[in-house]
mmCIF file of C-alpha atoms in Angstrom:
data_model
loop_
_atom_site.group_PDB
_atom_site.id
_atom_site.type_symbol
_atom_site.label_atom_id
_atom_site.label_comp_id
_atom_site.label_asym_id
_atom_site.label_seq_id
_atom_site.Cartn_x
_atom_site.Cartn_y
_atom_site.Cartn_z
ATOM 1 C CA MET A 1 44.814 56.740 159.753
ATOM 2 C CA ARG A 2 44.028 53.620 157.799
ATOM 3 C CA ALA A 3 45.493 50.314 158.832
ATOM 4 C CA SER A 4 48.144 48.905 156.559
ATOM 5 C CA MET A 5 49.798 45.539 156.321
ATOM 6 C CA SER A 6 53.028 44.781 158.060
ATOM 7 C CA GLN A 7 55.984 43.962 155.872
ATOM 8 C CA SER A 8 56.494 40.622 157.605
ATOM 9 C CA ASP A 9 53.692 38.788 155.787
ATOM 10 C CA GLY A 10 53.221 36.886 159.063
ATOM 11 C CA PHE A 11 50.207 34.833 157.955
ATOM 12 C CA LEU A 12 50.285 35.451 154.211
ATOM 13 C CA ASN A 13 50.950 32.642 151.747
ATOM 14 C CA HIS A 14 53.393 33.680 149.063
ATOM 15 C CA ASP A 15 51.306 31.845 146.452
ATOM 16 C CA GLY A 16 48.052 33.381 147.700
ATOM 17 C CA PRO A 17 46.384 36.709 146.902
ATOM 18 C CA PRO A 18 48.860 39.558 146.387
ATOM 19 C CA ARG A 19 49.475 42.031 149.178
ATOM 20 C CA ASP A 20 47.472 44.756 147.444
ATOM 21 C CA ALA A 21 44.362 42.508 147.315
ATOM 22 C CA TRP A 22 44.379 42.190 151.098
ATOM 23 C CA GLN A 23 44.902 45.910 151.522
ATOM 24 C CA ALA A 24 42.242 46.839 148.958
ATOM 25 C CA THR A 25 39.726 44.576 150.682
ATOM 26 C CA TRP A 26 40.368 46.114 154.073
ATOM 27 C CA ASP A 27 40.314 49.650 152.677
ATOM 28 C CA ALA A 28 36.914 48.984 151.087
ATOM 29 C CA LEU A 29 35.459 47.565 154.304
ATOM 30 C CA ALA A 30 36.944 50.214 156.567
ATOM 31 C CA GLY A 31 36.069 53.036 154.194
ATOM 32 C CA ALA A 32 32.368 52.235 153.871
ATOM 33 C CA SER A 33 29.878 53.787 156.266
ATOM 34 C CA SER A 34 27.019 51.399 155.500
ATOM 35 C CA LEU A 35 27.209 47.815 154.305
ATOM 36 C CA VAL A 36 25.054 44.817 153.444
ATOM 37 C CA VAL A 37 26.787 41.526 154.258
ATOM 38 C CA VAL A 38 25.426 38.210 152.978
ATOM 39 C CA THR A 39 26.440 34.562 152.890
ATOM 40 C CA HIS A 40 25.120 31.755 150.706
ATOM 41 C CA ALA A 41 21.863 29.816 150.942
ATOM 42 C CA ASN A 42 21.874 26.495 152.833
ATOM 43 C CA PRO A 43 24.573 27.921 155.094
ATOM 44 C CA ASP A 44 27.276 25.927 156.822
ATOM 45 C CA ALA A 45 29.409 26.887 159.811
ATOM 46 C CA ASP A 46 31.988 28.716 157.719
ATOM 47 C CA GLY A 47 29.370 30.769 155.887
ATOM 48 C CA VAL A 48 27.509 31.890 159.013
ATOM 49 C CA ALA A 49 30.673 32.427 161.061
ATOM 50 C CA SER A 50 32.216 34.499 158.245
ATOM 51 C CA LEU A 51 29.053 36.578 158.052
ATOM 52 C CA LEU A 52 29.057 37.230 161.790
ATOM 53 C CA ALA A 53 32.795 37.901 161.953
ATOM 54 C CA VAL A 54 32.642 40.617 159.291
ATOM 55 C CA THR A 55 29.526 42.091 160.888
ATOM 56 C CA THR A 56 31.142 42.138 164.342
ATOM 57 C CA VAL A 57 34.295 43.885 163.164
ATOM 58 C CA LEU A 58 32.483 46.509 161.109
ATOM 59 C CA THR A 59 29.829 47.220 163.739
ATOM 60 C CA SER A 60 32.561 47.748 166.332
ATOM 61 C CA ARG A 61 33.992 50.443 164.055
ATOM 62 C CA GLY A 62 30.704 52.336 164.000
ATOM 63 C CA LYS A 63 29.464 51.098 160.624
ATOM 64 C CA GLN A 64 25.814 50.565 159.791
ATOM 65 C CA VAL A 65 25.630 46.868 158.894
ATOM 66 C CA GLN A 66 22.752 44.750 157.627
ATOM 67 C CA ALA A 67 23.594 41.040 157.702
ATOM 68 C CA ALA A 68 21.634 38.029 156.502
ATOM 69 C CA VAL A 69 21.839 34.484 155.230
ATOM 70 C CA ALA A 70 20.655 34.530 151.612
ATOM 71 C CA ASP A 71 17.718 32.191 152.207
ATOM 72 C CA GLY A 72 17.052 33.204 155.803
ATOM 73 C CA THR A 73 17.905 29.804 157.271
ATOM 74 C CA LEU A 74 20.083 29.300 160.338
ATOM 75 C CA PRO A 75 20.773 25.755 161.544
ATOM 76 C CA ASP A 76 20.177 25.259 165.265
ATOM 77 C CA THR A 77 23.762 24.050 165.624
ATOM 78 C CA LEU A 78 25.000 27.531 164.682
ATOM 79 C CA ARG A 79 22.790 29.622 166.950
ATOM 80 C CA PHE A 80 25.491 29.574 169.629
ATOM 81 C CA LEU A 81 27.730 31.805 167.512
ATOM 82 C CA PRO A 82 28.143 35.296 168.986
ATOM 83 C CA GLY A 83 25.875 37.724 167.141
ATOM 84 C CA ALA A 84 23.623 35.090 165.553
ATOM 85 C CA ASP A 85 20.564 36.786 167.047
ATOM 86 C CA THR A 86 21.319 39.986 165.108
ATOM 87 C CA LEU A 87 20.848 38.465 161.648
ATOM 88 C CA ARG A 88 18.020 39.853 159.537
ATOM 89 C CA ALA A 89 15.560 38.142 157.267
ATOM 90 C CA PRO A 90 16.808 38.539 153.670
ATOM 91 C CA GLU A 91 13.559 40.216 152.623
ATOM 92 C CA ASP A 92 14.296 42.983 155.145
ATOM 93 C CA LEU A 93 17.598 43.929 153.515
ATOM 94 C CA ALA A 94 17.706 47.294 151.764
ATOM 95 C CA LEU A 95 20.717 48.026 149.562
ATOM 96 C CA GLY A 96 21.114 51.751 149.019
ATOM 97 C CA PRO A 97 23.131 53.349 146.203
ATOM 98 C CA ASP A 98 25.995 54.186 148.562
ATOM 99 C CA ASP A 99 26.020 50.868 150.430
ATOM 100 C CA LEU A 100 28.856 48.388 150.017
ATOM 101 C CA LEU A 101 27.675 44.840 149.279
ATOM 102 C CA VAL A 102 29.908 42.198 150.869
ATOM 103 C CA LEU A 103 29.551 38.509 150.013
ATOM 104 C CA VAL A 104 31.362 35.919 152.122
ATOM 105 C CA ASP A 105 31.982 32.218 151.448
ATOM 106 C CA CYS A 106 30.000 32.432 148.207
ATOM 107 C CA ALA A 107 31.671 30.930 145.128
ATOM 108 C CA ASP A 108 29.206 32.464 142.667
ATOM 109 C CA GLU A 109 26.100 34.627 142.682
ATOM 110 C CA PRO A 110 23.575 31.806 142.036
ATOM 111 C CA ARG A 111 24.597 30.307 145.396
ATOM 112 C CA LEU A 112 22.649 33.190 146.921
ATOM 113 C CA GLY A 113 19.506 31.390 145.787
ATOM 114 C CA PRO A 114 16.299 33.369 146.409
ATOM 115 C CA LEU A 115 18.144 36.595 147.186
ATOM 116 C CA TYR A 116 19.890 36.498 143.814
ATOM 117 C CA ARG A 117 16.621 35.813 142.027
ATOM 118 C CA ALA A 118 14.749 38.516 143.945
ATOM 119 C CA HIS A 119 17.366 41.240 143.427
ATOM 120 C CA PRO A 120 19.177 40.774 140.097
ATOM 121 C CA GLU A 121 19.788 44.529 140.061
ATOM 122 C CA TRP A 122 22.171 44.133 142.992
ATOM 123 C CA PHE A 123 24.499 42.132 140.780
ATOM 124 C CA ASP A 124 24.376 44.091 137.520
ATOM 125 C CA GLY A 125 27.610 45.951 138.208
ATOM 126 C CA THR A 126 26.049 49.190 139.454
ATOM 127 C CA HIS A 127 26.691 48.418 143.144
ATOM 128 C CA ARG A 128 30.108 48.231 144.768
ATOM 129 C CA MET A 129 30.784 44.649 145.784
ATOM 130 C CA VAL A 130 33.480 42.897 147.815
ATOM 131 C CA ASN A 131 33.821 39.131 147.394
ATOM 132 C CA ILE A 132 35.690 37.216 150.137
ATOM 133 C CA ASP A 133 36.039 33.460 149.733
ATOM 134 C CA HIS A 134 38.306 30.415 149.662
ATOM 135 C CA HIS A 135 36.673 28.248 146.971
ATOM 136 C CA VAL A 136 38.892 27.493 143.984
ATOM 137 C CA THR A 137 35.793 27.686 141.760
ATOM 138 C CA ASN A 138 34.977 31.268 142.801
ATOM 139 C CA THR A 139 34.053 33.285 139.704
ATOM 140 C CA ARG A 140 35.610 36.548 140.953
ATOM 141 C CA PHE A 141 32.330 38.414 140.486
ATOM 142 C CA GLY A 142 33.150 41.296 142.826
ATOM 143 C CA ALA A 143 34.682 44.662 142.081
ATOM 144 C CA ILE A 144 37.171 43.644 144.772
ATOM 145 C CA ASN A 145 37.937 39.946 145.188
ATOM 146 C CA LEU A 146 39.873 38.415 148.060
ATOM 147 C CA ILE A 147 39.986 34.747 147.089
ATOM 148 C CA ASP A 148 42.502 32.431 148.752
ATOM 149 C CA PRO A 149 42.024 28.792 147.661
ATOM 150 C CA ALA A 150 44.943 27.780 149.878
ATOM 151 C CA ALA A 151 42.840 28.672 152.915
ATOM 152 C CA ALA A 152 40.862 25.868 154.520
ATOM 153 C CA ALA A 153 37.908 28.170 155.208
ATOM 154 C CA THR A 154 36.695 31.682 154.513
ATOM 155 C CA CYS A 155 37.083 32.275 158.247
ATOM 156 C CA GLU A 156 40.786 31.538 157.793
ATOM 157 C CA VAL A 157 40.924 34.219 155.090
ATOM 158 C CA LEU A 158 39.171 36.678 157.407
ATOM 159 C CA ALA A 159 41.352 35.782 160.385
ATOM 160 C CA VAL A 160 44.470 36.470 158.322
ATOM 161 C CA LEU A 161 42.981 39.749 157.082
ATOM 162 C CA PHE A 162 42.136 40.913 160.607
ATOM 163 C CA LEU A 163 45.458 39.787 162.072
ATOM 164 C CA GLU A 164 47.480 41.464 159.344
ATOM 165 C CA MET A 165 45.472 44.677 159.671
ATOM 166 C CA GLY A 166 45.839 44.800 163.425
ATOM 167 C CA VAL A 167 42.112 44.423 164.090
ATOM 168 C CA PRO A 168 41.433 43.692 167.783
ATOM 169 C CA ILE A 169 40.203 40.110 168.154
ATOM 170 C CA ASP A 170 38.356 39.386 171.390
ATOM 171 C CA ALA A 171 37.044 36.024 172.579
ATOM 172 C CA ALA A 172 33.687 36.358 170.790
ATOM 173 C CA LEU A 173 35.249 37.194 167.426
ATOM 174 C CA ALA A 174 37.886 34.488 167.887
ATOM 175 C CA THR A 175 35.120 31.960 168.579
ATOM 176 C CA CYS A 176 33.325 32.884 165.354
ATOM 177 C CA LEU A 177 36.478 32.608 163.284
ATOM 178 C CA LEU A 178 37.591 29.315 164.811
ATOM 179 C CA ALA A 179 34.093 27.843 164.430
ATOM 180 C CA GLY A 180 34.207 28.483 160.683
ATOM 181 C CA ILE A 181 37.620 26.865 160.390
ATOM 182 C CA GLU A 182 36.605 23.886 162.520
ATOM 183 C CA GLY A 183 33.418 23.434 160.516
ATOM 184 C CA ASP A 184 35.032 23.408 157.085
ATOM 185 C CA THR A 185 37.927 21.180 158.163
ATOM 186 C CA LEU A 186 35.787 18.777 160.235
ATOM 187 C CA GLY A 187 37.880 19.601 163.263
ATOM 188 C CA LEU A 188 41.185 20.221 161.453
ATOM 189 C CA ARG A 189 41.029 16.794 159.768
ATOM 190 C CA THR A 190 40.538 17.499 156.056
ATOM 191 C CA PRO A 191 43.392 17.647 153.526
ATOM 192 C CA SER A 192 42.766 21.381 153.172
ATOM 193 C CA THR A 193 44.201 21.863 156.671
ATOM 194 C CA THR A 194 47.662 23.416 156.352
ATOM 195 C CA SER A 195 50.352 24.573 158.732
ATOM 196 C CA ARG A 196 48.949 28.095 158.378
ATOM 197 C CA THR A 197 45.486 26.826 159.290
ATOM 198 C CA LEU A 198 46.941 25.381 162.480
ATOM 199 C CA ARG A 199 48.881 28.562 163.252
ATOM 200 C CA VAL A 200 45.768 30.682 162.752
ATOM 201 C CA ALA A 201 43.729 28.305 164.925
ATOM 202 C CA ALA A 202 46.370 28.494 167.656
ATOM 203 C CA GLU A 203 46.327 32.290 167.492
ATOM 204 C CA LEU A 204 42.537 32.321 167.855
ATOM 205 C CA LEU A 205 42.732 29.972 170.844
ATOM 206 C CA ASP A 206 45.264 32.294 172.430
ATOM 207 C CA ARG A 207 42.761 35.116 171.963
ATOM 208 C CA GLY A 208 40.019 33.295 173.823
ATOM 209 C CA ALA A 209 38.144 31.171 171.263
ATOM 210 C CA ASP A 210 35.835 28.719 173.049
ATOM 211 C CA LEU A 211 36.902 25.448 171.425
ATOM 212 C CA ASP A 212 34.904 23.252 173.795
ATOM 213 C CA THR A 213 31.623 24.954 172.903
ATOM 214 C CA ILE A 214 32.475 24.901 169.189
ATOM 215 C CA VAL A 215 33.177 21.162 169.236
ATOM 216 C CA ASP A 216 30.023 20.465 171.254
ATOM 217 C CA TYR A 217 27.726 22.251 168.830
ATOM 218 C CA LEU A 218 29.425 21.213 165.590
ATOM 219 C CA PHE A 219 30.457 17.637 166.315
ATOM 220 C CA ARG A 220 29.833 16.116 169.739
ATOM 221 C CA VAL A 221 26.256 16.854 170.801
ATOM 222 C CA LYS A 222 23.294 16.016 168.542
ATOM 223 C CA PRO A 223 19.518 15.990 169.023
ATOM 224 C CA PHE A 224 17.817 12.602 168.816
ATOM 225 C CA SER A 225 16.183 13.669 165.537
ATOM 226 C CA THR A 226 19.654 13.808 163.986
ATOM 227 C CA ILE A 227 20.445 10.289 165.165
ATOM 228 C CA ARG A 228 17.188 9.022 163.651
ATOM 229 C CA LEU A 229 17.851 10.815 160.358
ATOM 230 C CA TRP A 230 21.406 9.477 160.092
ATOM 231 C CA GLY A 231 20.200 5.939 160.758
ATOM 232 C CA ASN A 232 17.544 6.263 158.071
ATOM 233 C CA VAL A 233 19.924 7.723 155.497
ATOM 234 C CA LEU A 234 22.744 5.263 156.162
ATOM 235 C CA SER A 235 20.369 2.296 156.033
ATOM 236 C CA ARG A 236 19.470 3.359 152.487
ATOM 237 C CA ALA A 237 23.067 3.764 151.316
ATOM 238 C CA VAL A 238 23.796 2.238 147.912
ATOM 239 C CA TRP A 239 27.158 1.162 146.519
ATOM 240 C CA THR A 240 27.195 1.746 142.768
ATOM 241 C CA GLY A 241 30.582 0.990 141.237
ATOM 242 C CA ASP A 242 33.040 3.387 142.860
ATOM 243 C CA ILE A 243 30.288 5.560 144.387
ATOM 244 C CA VAL A 244 28.556 5.231 147.739
ATOM 245 C CA TRP A 245 25.441 7.373 147.830
ATOM 246 C CA SER A 246 22.202 7.944 149.666
ATOM 247 C CA GLU A 247 19.375 10.461 149.748
ATOM 248 C CA ILE A 248 17.327 12.631 152.076
ATOM 249 C CA THR A 249 13.686 13.048 151.091
ATOM 250 C CA PRO A 250 10.982 15.214 152.689
ATOM 251 C CA GLU A 251 9.341 12.027 153.937
ATOM 252 C CA MET A 252 12.540 10.974 155.710
ATOM 253 C CA LEU A 253 12.798 14.380 157.375
ATOM 254 C CA ALA A 254 9.201 14.184 158.557
ATOM 255 C CA GLU A 255 9.663 10.653 159.849
ATOM 256 C CA SER A 256 12.728 11.590 161.905
ATOM 257 C CA GLY A 257 11.522 15.047 162.928
ATOM 258 C CA ALA A 258 14.746 16.510 161.558
ATOM 259 C CA THR A 259 15.698 19.384 159.293
ATOM 260 C CA ALA A 260 17.815 19.034 156.166
ATOM 261 C CA ALA A 261 20.655 20.805 157.980
ATOM 262 C CA GLU A 262 20.881 17.833 160.352
ATOM 263 C CA GLY A 263 22.146 15.769 157.429
ATOM 264 C CA GLU A 264 25.388 17.777 157.521
ATOM 265 C CA GLY A 265 28.294 15.346 157.775
ATOM 266 C CA ILE A 266 26.603 12.250 156.386
ATOM 267 C CA VAL A 267 28.273 12.626 153.005
ATOM 268 C CA ASN A 268 31.710 12.663 154.665
ATOM 269 C CA PHE A 269 30.780 9.414 156.390
ATOM 270 C CA LEU A 270 29.797 7.878 153.045
ATOM 271 C CA ALA A 271 33.011 9.041 151.372
ATOM 272 C CA GLY A 272 35.038 7.236 154.024
ATOM 273 C CA THR A 273 33.721 3.835 152.947
ATOM 274 C CA ARG A 274 36.704 1.592 152.241
ATOM 275 C CA GLY A 275 37.080 1.104 148.488
ATOM 276 C CA ALA A 276 34.816 4.000 147.495
ATOM 277 C CA LEU A 277 36.139 6.860 145.375
ATOM 278 C CA VAL A 278 33.222 9.262 145.877
ATOM 279 C CA GLY A 279 30.482 9.758 148.438
ATOM 280 C CA ALA A 280 27.292 11.491 147.288
ATOM 281 C CA LEU A 281 24.228 12.659 149.197
ATOM 282 C CA PHE A 282 21.088 13.780 147.366
ATOM 283 C CA TYR A 283 18.712 16.199 149.083
ATOM 284 C CA GLN A 284 15.314 16.013 147.386
ATOM 285 C CA GLN A 285 13.728 19.448 146.987
ATOM 286 C CA ALA A 286 10.719 20.775 145.089
ATOM 287 C CA ASP A 287 12.854 22.042 142.205
ATOM 288 C CA GLY A 288 15.277 19.134 142.010
ATOM 289 C CA TRP A 289 18.126 17.520 143.896
ATOM 290 C CA ARG A 290 20.790 19.364 145.860
ATOM 291 C CA VAL A 291 23.873 17.160 145.728
ATOM 292 C CA SER A 292 26.845 17.085 148.090
ATOM 293 C CA LEU A 293 29.972 15.306 146.860
ATOM 294 C CA ARG A 294 33.025 14.205 148.834
ATOM 295 C CA SER A 295 36.176 12.198 148.207
ATOM 296 C CA ILE A 296 39.188 11.314 150.313
ATOM 297 C CA ARG A 297 41.247 10.401 147.237
ATOM 298 C CA GLU A 298 43.956 12.757 145.990
ATOM 299 C CA ASP A 299 43.345 11.760 142.363
ATOM 300 C CA VAL A 300 39.596 12.513 142.413
ATOM 301 C CA ASP A 301 38.393 16.086 141.883
ATOM 302 C CA VAL A 302 34.721 16.248 142.823
ATOM 303 C CA ALA A 303 34.640 19.961 141.960
ATOM 304 C CA GLU A 304 35.257 18.961 138.350
ATOM 305 C CA ILE A 305 32.219 16.695 138.526
ATOM 306 C CA ALA A 306 30.107 19.430 140.124
ATOM 307 C CA ARG A 307 31.083 21.932 137.440
ATOM 308 C CA LEU A 308 29.468 19.693 134.814
ATOM 309 C CA TYR A 309 26.163 20.569 136.492
ATOM 310 C CA GLY A 310 26.878 24.233 137.153
ATOM 311 C CA GLY A 311 28.169 23.680 140.676
ATOM 312 C CA GLY A 312 31.577 23.973 142.251
ATOM 313 C CA GLY A 313 33.583 23.805 145.440
ATOM 314 C CA HIS A 314 36.889 22.141 146.265
ATOM 315 C CA SER A 315 38.678 19.101 144.895
ATOM 316 C CA ARG A 316 37.584 16.975 147.875
ATOM 317 C CA ALA A 317 34.259 18.682 148.709
ATOM 318 C CA ALA A 318 31.822 20.141 146.200
ATOM 319 C CA GLY A 319 28.156 20.456 145.373
ATOM 320 C CA CYS A 320 25.700 21.094 142.576
ATOM 321 C CA ARG A 321 22.044 20.871 141.627
ATOM 322 C CA VAL A 322 20.392 18.159 139.532
ATOM 323 C CA PRO A 323 16.947 18.368 137.873
ATOM 324 C CA PRO A 324 14.053 16.633 139.651
ATOM 325 C CA GLY A 325 13.209 12.986 139.190
ATOM 326 C CA ILE A 326 14.788 9.581 139.647
ATOM 327 C CA GLU A 327 15.972 9.495 136.030
ATOM 328 C CA ALA A 328 17.906 12.746 136.448
ATOM 329 C CA ARG A 329 19.471 11.456 139.658
ATOM 330 C CA ASP A 330 20.506 8.192 138.005
ATOM 331 C CA ARG A 331 21.866 10.075 134.993
ATOM 332 C CA PHE A 332 24.029 12.130 137.331
ATOM 333 C CA LEU A 333 25.341 8.978 138.988
ATOM 334 C CA SER A 334 26.128 7.598 135.531
ATOM 335 C CA ASP A 335 28.065 10.771 134.701
ATOM 336 C CA VAL A 336 30.041 10.440 137.927
ATOM 337 C CA ALA A 337 30.777 6.799 137.114
ATOM 338 C CA GLY A 338 32.003 7.838 133.668
ATOM 339 C CA TYR A 339 34.305 10.444 135.174
ATOM 340 C CA LEU A 340 35.720 7.903 137.616
ATOM 341 C CA ALA A 341 36.192 5.335 134.839
ATOM 342 C CA GLY A 342 38.294 7.882 132.983
ATOM 343 C CA ILE A 343 40.484 8.326 136.044
ATOM 344 C CA SER A 344 40.900 4.570 136.434
ATOM 345 C CA ALA A 345 41.836 4.203 132.756
ATOM 346 C CA ALA A 346 44.476 6.912 133.093
ATOM 347 C CA ARG A 347 46.244 5.201 135.986
#
């Protein structure tokens, strides 16, 4: 007998996805015998934890599951997550005609990076696809979309789904789900943290989530290479008008012995500069700049800025890509300054 939602709406937001969207998502997952589950390139804690949480639940129900990060990367700080050693290389994925494709924490298909470019046929509408996310900029590209922008993390969406459907949540699964929530809220500190986020987190703690280990790996304990990288990046910070920004180049990574993933969190540090409206961090790559944007101001929507360059995210945290070269980077900064000037003029 299939699981169905209780009538109490215990963890559901009345302004969130309708009841039938939650049920349809669960029915699709539970009804599939084989699935391919993927999260976005350049993964963060929420993306990887969402991927592993879905994989854990479906595998425990006897499903055949292939799971991978779209670009095959896995930051060392996330290798503690239960099930991380089961992830496949994206090139080893094989999507059959009867397989269900599940995308988690992915606002649009291009965020899948090399996987999207290598397999455009997966996204041409001929394959069944479930899209589970919390980004307000999600393009609803799935046949079934469970998008809850009121959630602080995709792991919050999944936790609500599993709790409402009566899915057993053991300590390992609870740890995955709480890690995703902790990662996207910087330890329950971002404005996206709601009373439901706290209630879900409390429920996961009650079910055995290992908060101490999560906090160690995500926030407290860092390799020396990370310390060196942060020092290098922060020493190069520039204050341009209302923007505080810096960059991470391949040379800086080599000098510090760090990976690009070790720059996670620097942009939040920049955004917290007193008097700044936006913090920006540019990651220099062969094909251009990957840009992370943050703001702690209620009247600044960095997702709106990111959308100008084909990106997206949330009002306080977003990202996009900028063409290569110093001129393109400076042009982007000029566009951000223009956006912020418009906000100042409207006050």
